[in-house]
Structure formats: structure tokens, C-alpha cells
mmCIF file of C-alpha atoms in Angstrom:
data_model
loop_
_atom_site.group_PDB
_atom_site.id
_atom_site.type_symbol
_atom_site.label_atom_id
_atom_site.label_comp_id
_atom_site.label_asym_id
_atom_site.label_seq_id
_atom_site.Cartn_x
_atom_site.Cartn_y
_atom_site.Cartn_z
ATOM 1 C CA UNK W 194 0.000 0.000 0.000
ATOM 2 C CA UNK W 195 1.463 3.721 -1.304
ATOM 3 C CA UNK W 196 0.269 6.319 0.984
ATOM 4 C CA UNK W 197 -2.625 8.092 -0.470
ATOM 5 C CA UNK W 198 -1.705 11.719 0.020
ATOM 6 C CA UNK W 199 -4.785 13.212 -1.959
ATOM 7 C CA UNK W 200 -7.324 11.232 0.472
ATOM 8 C CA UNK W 201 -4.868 12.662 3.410
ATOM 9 C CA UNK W 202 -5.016 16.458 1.930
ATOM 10 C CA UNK W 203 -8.392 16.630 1.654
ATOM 11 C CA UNK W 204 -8.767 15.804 5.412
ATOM 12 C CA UNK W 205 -6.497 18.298 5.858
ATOM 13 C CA UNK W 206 -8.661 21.015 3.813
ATOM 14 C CA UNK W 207 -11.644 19.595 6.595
ATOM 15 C CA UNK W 208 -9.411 20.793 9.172
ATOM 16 C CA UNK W 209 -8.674 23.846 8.045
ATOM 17 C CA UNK W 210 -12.085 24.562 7.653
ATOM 18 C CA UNK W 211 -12.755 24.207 11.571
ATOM 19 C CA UNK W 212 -14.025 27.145 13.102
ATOM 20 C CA UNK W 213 -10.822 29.316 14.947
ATOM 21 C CA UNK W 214 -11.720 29.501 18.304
ATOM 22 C CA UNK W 215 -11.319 32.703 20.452
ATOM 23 C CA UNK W 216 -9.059 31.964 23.624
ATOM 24 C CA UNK W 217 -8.521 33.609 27.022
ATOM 25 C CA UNK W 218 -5.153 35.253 25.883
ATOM 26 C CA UNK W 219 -5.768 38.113 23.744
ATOM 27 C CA UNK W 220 -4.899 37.901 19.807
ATOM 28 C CA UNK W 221 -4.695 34.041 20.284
ATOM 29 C CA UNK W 222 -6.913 31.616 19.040
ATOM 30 C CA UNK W 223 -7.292 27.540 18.622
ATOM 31 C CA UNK W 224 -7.361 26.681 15.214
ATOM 32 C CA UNK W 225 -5.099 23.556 13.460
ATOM 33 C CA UNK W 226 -3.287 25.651 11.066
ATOM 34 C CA UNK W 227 -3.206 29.253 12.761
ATOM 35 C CA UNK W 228 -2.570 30.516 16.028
ATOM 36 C CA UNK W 229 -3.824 34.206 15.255
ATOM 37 C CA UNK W 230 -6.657 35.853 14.018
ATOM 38 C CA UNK W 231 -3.501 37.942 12.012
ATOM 39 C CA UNK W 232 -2.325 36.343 9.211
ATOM 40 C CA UNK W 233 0.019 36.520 6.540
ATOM 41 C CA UNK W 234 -1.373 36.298 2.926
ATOM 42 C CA UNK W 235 1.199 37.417 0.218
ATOM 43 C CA UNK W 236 2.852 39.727 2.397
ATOM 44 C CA UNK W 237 -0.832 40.783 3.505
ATOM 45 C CA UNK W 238 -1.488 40.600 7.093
ATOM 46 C CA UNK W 239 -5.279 39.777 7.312
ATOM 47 C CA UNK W 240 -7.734 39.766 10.057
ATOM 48 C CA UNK W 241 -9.866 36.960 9.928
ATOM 49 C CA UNK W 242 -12.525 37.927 12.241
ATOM 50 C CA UNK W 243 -12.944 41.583 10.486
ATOM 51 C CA UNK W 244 -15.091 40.437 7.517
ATOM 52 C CA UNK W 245 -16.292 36.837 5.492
ATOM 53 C CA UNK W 246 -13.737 38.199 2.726
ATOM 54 C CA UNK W 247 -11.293 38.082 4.609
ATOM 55 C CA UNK W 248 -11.835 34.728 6.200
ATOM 56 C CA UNK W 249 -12.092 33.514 2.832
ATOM 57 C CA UNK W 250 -8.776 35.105 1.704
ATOM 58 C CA UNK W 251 -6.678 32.919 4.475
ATOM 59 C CA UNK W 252 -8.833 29.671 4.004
ATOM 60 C CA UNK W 253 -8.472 30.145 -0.287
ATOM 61 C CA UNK W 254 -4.475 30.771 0.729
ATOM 62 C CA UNK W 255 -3.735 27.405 3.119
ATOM 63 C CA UNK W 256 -5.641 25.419 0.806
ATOM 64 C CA UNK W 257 -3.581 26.269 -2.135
ATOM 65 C CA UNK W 258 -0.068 25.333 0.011
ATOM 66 C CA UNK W 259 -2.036 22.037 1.055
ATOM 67 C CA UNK W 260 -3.041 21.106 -2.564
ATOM 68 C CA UNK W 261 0.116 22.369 -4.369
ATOM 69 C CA UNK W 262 2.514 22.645 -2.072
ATOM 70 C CA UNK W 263 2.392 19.759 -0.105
ATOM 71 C CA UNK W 264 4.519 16.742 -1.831
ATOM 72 C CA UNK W 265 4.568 14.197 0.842
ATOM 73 C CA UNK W 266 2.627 13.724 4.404
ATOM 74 C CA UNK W 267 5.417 15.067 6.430
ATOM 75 C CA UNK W 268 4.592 18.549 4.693
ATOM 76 C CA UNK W 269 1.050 18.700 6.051
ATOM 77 C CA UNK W 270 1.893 17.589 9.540
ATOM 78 C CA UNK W 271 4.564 20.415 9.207
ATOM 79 C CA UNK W 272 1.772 22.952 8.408
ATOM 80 C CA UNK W 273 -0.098 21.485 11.089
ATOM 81 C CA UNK W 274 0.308 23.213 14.583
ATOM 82 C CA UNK W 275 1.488 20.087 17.091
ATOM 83 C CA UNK W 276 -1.733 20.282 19.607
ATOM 84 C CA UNK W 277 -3.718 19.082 16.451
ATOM 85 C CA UNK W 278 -1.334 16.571 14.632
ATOM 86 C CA UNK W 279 -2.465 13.570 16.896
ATOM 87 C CA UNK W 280 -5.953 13.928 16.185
ATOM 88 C CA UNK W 281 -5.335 14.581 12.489
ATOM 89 C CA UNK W 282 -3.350 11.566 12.410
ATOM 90 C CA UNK W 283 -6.145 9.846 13.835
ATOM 91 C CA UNK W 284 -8.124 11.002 10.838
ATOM 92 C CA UNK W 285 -5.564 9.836 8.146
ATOM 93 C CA UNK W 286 -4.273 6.725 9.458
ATOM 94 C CA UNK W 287 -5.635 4.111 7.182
ATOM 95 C CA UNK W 288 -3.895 5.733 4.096
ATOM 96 C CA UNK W 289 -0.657 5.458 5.272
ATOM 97 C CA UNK W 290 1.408 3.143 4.239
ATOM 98 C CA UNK W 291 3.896 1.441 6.513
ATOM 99 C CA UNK W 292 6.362 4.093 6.912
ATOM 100 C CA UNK W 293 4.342 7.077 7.279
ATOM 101 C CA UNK W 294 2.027 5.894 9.454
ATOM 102 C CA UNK W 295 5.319 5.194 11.969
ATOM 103 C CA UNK W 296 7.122 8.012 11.204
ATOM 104 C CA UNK W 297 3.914 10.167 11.629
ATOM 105 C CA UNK W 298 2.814 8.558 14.889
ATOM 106 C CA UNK W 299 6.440 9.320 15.934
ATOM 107 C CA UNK W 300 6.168 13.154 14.656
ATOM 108 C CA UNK W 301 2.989 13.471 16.171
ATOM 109 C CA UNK W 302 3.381 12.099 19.886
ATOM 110 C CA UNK W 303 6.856 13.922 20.593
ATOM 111 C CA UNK W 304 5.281 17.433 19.632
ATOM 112 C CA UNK W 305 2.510 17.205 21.851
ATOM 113 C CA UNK W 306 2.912 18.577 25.260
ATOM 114 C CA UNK W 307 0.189 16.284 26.800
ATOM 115 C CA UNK W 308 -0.141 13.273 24.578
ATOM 116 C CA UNK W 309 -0.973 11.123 27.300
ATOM 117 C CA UNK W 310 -3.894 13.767 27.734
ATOM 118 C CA UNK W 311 -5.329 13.711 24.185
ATOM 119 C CA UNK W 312 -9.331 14.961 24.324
ATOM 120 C CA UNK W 313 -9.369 14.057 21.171
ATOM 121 C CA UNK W 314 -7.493 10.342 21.082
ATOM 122 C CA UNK W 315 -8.234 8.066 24.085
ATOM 123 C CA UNK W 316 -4.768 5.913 25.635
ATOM 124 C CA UNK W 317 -6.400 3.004 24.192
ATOM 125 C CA UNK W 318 -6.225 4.310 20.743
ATOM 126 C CA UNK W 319 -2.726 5.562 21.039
ATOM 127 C CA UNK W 320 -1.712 2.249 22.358
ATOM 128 C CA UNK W 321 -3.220 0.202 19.462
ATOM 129 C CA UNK W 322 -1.375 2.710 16.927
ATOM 130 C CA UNK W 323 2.340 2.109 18.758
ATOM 131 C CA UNK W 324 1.240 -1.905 18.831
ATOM 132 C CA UNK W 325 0.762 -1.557 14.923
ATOM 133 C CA UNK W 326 3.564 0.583 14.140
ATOM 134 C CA UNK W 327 7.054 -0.451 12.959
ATOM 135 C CA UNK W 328 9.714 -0.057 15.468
ATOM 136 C CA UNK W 329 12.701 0.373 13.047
ATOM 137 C CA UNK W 330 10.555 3.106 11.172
ATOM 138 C CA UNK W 331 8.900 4.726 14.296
ATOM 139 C CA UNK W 332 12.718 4.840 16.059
ATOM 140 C CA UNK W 333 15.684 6.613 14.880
ATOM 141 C CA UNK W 334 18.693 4.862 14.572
ATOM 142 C CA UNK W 335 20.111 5.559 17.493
ATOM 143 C CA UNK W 336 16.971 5.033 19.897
ATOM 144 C CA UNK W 337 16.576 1.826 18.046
ATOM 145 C CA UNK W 338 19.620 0.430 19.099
ATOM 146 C CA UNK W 339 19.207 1.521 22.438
ATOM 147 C CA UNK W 340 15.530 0.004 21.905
ATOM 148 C CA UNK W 341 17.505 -3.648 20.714
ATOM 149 C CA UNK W 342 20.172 -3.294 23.776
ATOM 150 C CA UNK W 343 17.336 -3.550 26.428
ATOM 151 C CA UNK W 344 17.141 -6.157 29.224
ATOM 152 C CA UNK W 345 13.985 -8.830 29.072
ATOM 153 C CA UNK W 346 13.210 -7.013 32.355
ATOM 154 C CA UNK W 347 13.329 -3.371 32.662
ATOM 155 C CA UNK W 348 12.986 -1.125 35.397
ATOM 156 C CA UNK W 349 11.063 2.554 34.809
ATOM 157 C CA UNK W 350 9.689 5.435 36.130
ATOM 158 C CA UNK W 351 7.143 8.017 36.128
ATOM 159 C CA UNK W 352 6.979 11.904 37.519
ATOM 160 C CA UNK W 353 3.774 12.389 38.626
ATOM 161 C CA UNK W 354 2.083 15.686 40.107
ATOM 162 C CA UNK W 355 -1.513 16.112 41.598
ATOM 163 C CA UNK W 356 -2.595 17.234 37.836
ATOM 164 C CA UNK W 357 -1.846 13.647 36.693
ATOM 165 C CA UNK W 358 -1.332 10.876 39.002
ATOM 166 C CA UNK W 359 -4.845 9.727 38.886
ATOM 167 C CA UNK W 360 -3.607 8.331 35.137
ATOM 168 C CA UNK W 361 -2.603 4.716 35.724
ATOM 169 C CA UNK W 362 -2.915 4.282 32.025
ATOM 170 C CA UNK W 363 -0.457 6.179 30.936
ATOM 171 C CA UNK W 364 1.904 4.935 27.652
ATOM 172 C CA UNK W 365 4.656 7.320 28.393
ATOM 173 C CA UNK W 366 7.612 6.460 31.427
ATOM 174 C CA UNK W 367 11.297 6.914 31.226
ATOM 175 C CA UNK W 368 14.672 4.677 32.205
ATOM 176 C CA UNK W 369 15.792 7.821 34.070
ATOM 177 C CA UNK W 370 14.937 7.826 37.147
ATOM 178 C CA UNK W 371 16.711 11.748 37.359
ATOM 179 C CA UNK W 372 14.271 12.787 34.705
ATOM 180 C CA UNK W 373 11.223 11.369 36.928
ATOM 181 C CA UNK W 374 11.843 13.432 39.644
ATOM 182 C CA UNK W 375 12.365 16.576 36.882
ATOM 183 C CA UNK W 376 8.495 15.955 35.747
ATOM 184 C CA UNK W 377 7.496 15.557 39.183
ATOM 185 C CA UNK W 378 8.617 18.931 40.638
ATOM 186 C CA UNK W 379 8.838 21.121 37.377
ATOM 187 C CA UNK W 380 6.827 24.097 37.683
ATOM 188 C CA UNK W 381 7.660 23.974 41.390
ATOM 189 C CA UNK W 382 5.048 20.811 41.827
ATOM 190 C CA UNK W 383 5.409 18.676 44.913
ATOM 191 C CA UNK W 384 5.116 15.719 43.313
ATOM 192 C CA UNK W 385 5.930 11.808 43.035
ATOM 193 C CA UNK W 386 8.035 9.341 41.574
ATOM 194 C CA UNK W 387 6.661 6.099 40.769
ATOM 195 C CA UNK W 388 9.056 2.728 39.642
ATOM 196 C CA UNK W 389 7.975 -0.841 38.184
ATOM 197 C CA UNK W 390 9.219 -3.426 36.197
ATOM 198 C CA UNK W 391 8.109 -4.097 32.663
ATOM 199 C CA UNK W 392 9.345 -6.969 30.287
ATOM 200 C CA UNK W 393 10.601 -5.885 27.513
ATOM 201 C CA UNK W 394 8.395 -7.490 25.008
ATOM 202 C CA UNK W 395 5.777 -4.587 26.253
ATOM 203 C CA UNK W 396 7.937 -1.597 25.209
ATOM 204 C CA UNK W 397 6.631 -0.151 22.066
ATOM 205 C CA UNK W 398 9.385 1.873 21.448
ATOM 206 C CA UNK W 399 12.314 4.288 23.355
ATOM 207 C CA UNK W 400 12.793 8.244 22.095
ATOM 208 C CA UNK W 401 15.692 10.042 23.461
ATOM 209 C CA UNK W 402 15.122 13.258 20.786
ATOM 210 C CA UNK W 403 14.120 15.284 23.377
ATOM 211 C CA UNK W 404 17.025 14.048 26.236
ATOM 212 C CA UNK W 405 14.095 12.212 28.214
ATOM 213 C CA UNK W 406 14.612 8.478 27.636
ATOM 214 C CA UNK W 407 11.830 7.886 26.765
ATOM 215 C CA UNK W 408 9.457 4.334 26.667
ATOM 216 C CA UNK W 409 6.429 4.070 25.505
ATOM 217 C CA UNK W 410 4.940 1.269 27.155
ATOM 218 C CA UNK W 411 1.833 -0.993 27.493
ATOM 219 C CA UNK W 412 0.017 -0.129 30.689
ATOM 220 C CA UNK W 413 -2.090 -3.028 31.134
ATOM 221 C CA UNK W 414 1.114 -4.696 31.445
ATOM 222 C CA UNK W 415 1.912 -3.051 35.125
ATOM 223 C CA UNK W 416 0.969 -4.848 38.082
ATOM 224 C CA UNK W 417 3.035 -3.359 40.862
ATOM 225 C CA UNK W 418 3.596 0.370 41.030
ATOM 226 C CA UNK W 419 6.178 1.686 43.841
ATOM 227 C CA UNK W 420 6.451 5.278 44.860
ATOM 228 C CA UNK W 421 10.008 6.280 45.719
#
């Protein structure tokens, strides 16, 4: 199976389409391609909410660099802003082939400040998607040898704070038991550590791209969680 990137850009053009969403921070708004009601058409800056024209200036604008300016999926998701790329790729996921749908899953998940929080895609859905996806395409090189070098049992942690340690289900822990205790008290949080044992035949995958060691893990796997 090729990836079918008209199928995937016309999902895209549905997205773009979504209404842009006022938000509590002045000039700011929620919308998968924009962040501003201010934006740049042809050197143009254009207010969207000031007239229908002018919506329909910025929409006519992104459509054309989706259609004709997109040559491969990795162009859309780049167009995409990151709190949105998860749910698109829930959207697109049957026309990917092999590759994409790895390397996308991979793109997706470690731009998303709260993946493990998605409103939009449910734990269980992310898990299937790392269960289907191929290791040596969703890994780097390097993280896939560290991947390959694992133990049959590994030990890992979580940092937890009162915002999150009600998730038992979560798919993301770390090796580092140093960058636990960083996501338990960033932000000045009096948090937790928590440590278990997983085999490795339940490890999806291991990212070290952003210096966090990374696993991505199945949770129904854990029986025994111990806070240190």
C-alpha cells in the first residue's frame, strides 16, 4: 500500500475549515493551522474575524499550500500546529502506508505537550497505533539500538504531580529515574516518583530526541507500582 496523500489532503482542507476559536489570551486563538486571528497572505497581514472576505482570503491561501505545495505527508503535519497533529493523524491513518504511518505517529506524539492527555485520542487508541507501528521506522537509529540493547526485564519510572497521578494508564515512562523526579517537581510541583518493572516485550518503542529516555509502554502490562 502507497500512501494516499490526496485522500490525506483533503482531510487536511476539513481541518482547516474548523471554526478558529477565540481563547482567554488576547490575539490568540485555537485553530489547526493558525494561532492568530492575524495572518500573513502574500505579504498581507489579514484579520480573519474583520469580515467573510477576509476569512475567505486565508482559508483560499492554506488550501492552495495544502493542494500544491504539499509533496509528501510530512509537509502537512509540518503545516499542522502540534496540539492538532495527533488527532489529524487519527483522521488519516488508514492511508498510510507502513512508513508514514510510523514516522507520523512518531512526529505526532513527541510534539505534543500532553499526549498522554489527548481529548481528542483516548490511551487506548494511542496504544493500538504504537502496537501496529514499525519499530525500526517509528525509532531513529540511534533510539533503536538503544531500543535492541534492552534487558527482558526493565525497570522505569514516572513523575507524577496532583494534575496527573490519577492516570494509571499512561503509555509514556522513562529509564531515568533523574528525569522522573524533573516531571514531578517542574513548575515547582510537589510531586511523586513512581518505579515498576516491565518486560521488555511490552515496550513499544524508546525516544531520546528530546534528552528524556523515553518508553512508551503498554500499561495493562503493570501490576506493581512503587512510589520512591
Amino acid at each position: 500500500m502507497k500512501t494516499d496523500l490526496q485522500r490525506c489532503k483533503e482531510i487536511a482542507i476539513d481541518f482547516l475549515h474548523l471554526d478558529a476559536e477565540p481563547t482567554e489570551i488576547p490575539l490568540i486563538v485555537s485553530h489547526p493551522f493558525f494561532d492568530s486571528p492575524f495572518c500573513s497572505v502574500k505579504r498581507e497581514i489579514v484579520n480573519i474575524f474583520e469580515s467573510k472576505e477576509n476569512l475567505k482570503k486565508v482559508m483560499d491561501f492554506y488550501e492552495e499550500k495544502i493542494l500544491n505545495g504539499c509533496n509528501c505527508i510530512s509537509d502537512i503535519f509540518y503545516m499542522m500546529r502540534a496540539p492538532y497533529r495527533m488527532t489529524y493523524f487519527k483522521y488519516i491513518k488508514e492511508y498510510l502506508d507502513e512508513k508514514d504511518f510510523a514516522e507520523m505517529l512518531n512526529f505526532s506524539w513527541l510534539n505534543d505537550e500532553n499526549a498522554n492527555n489527548n481529548i481528542n485520542v483516548s490511551n487506548k487508541e494511542l496504544l493500538s497505533h504504537f502496537k501496529k507501528a514499525n519499530k525500526e521506522y517509528l525509532m531513529n537509529e540511534d533510539d533503536f539500538k538503544v531500543f535492541e540493547s534492552l534487558p527482558n526485564v526493565v525497570t522505569i519510572y514516572r513523575g507524577v504531580t496532583d494534575k496527573n497521578k490519577d492516570n494509571k494508564k499512561a503509555l509514556s515512562w522513562t529509564l531515568s529515574q533523574d528525569k522522573a523526579e524533573w516531571f514531578a517537581h517542574r513548575f515547582d510541583e510537589v510531586g511523586e516518583v513512581w518505579k515498576t518493572e516491565i518486560s521488555k516485550d511490552n515496550i513499544f518503542a524508546y525516544f531520546d530526541e528530546m534528552g528524556e529516555e523515553e518508553v512508551i509502554i503498554d500499561y495493562n502490562a503493570i501490576d506493581d507500582i512503587e512510589t520512591i
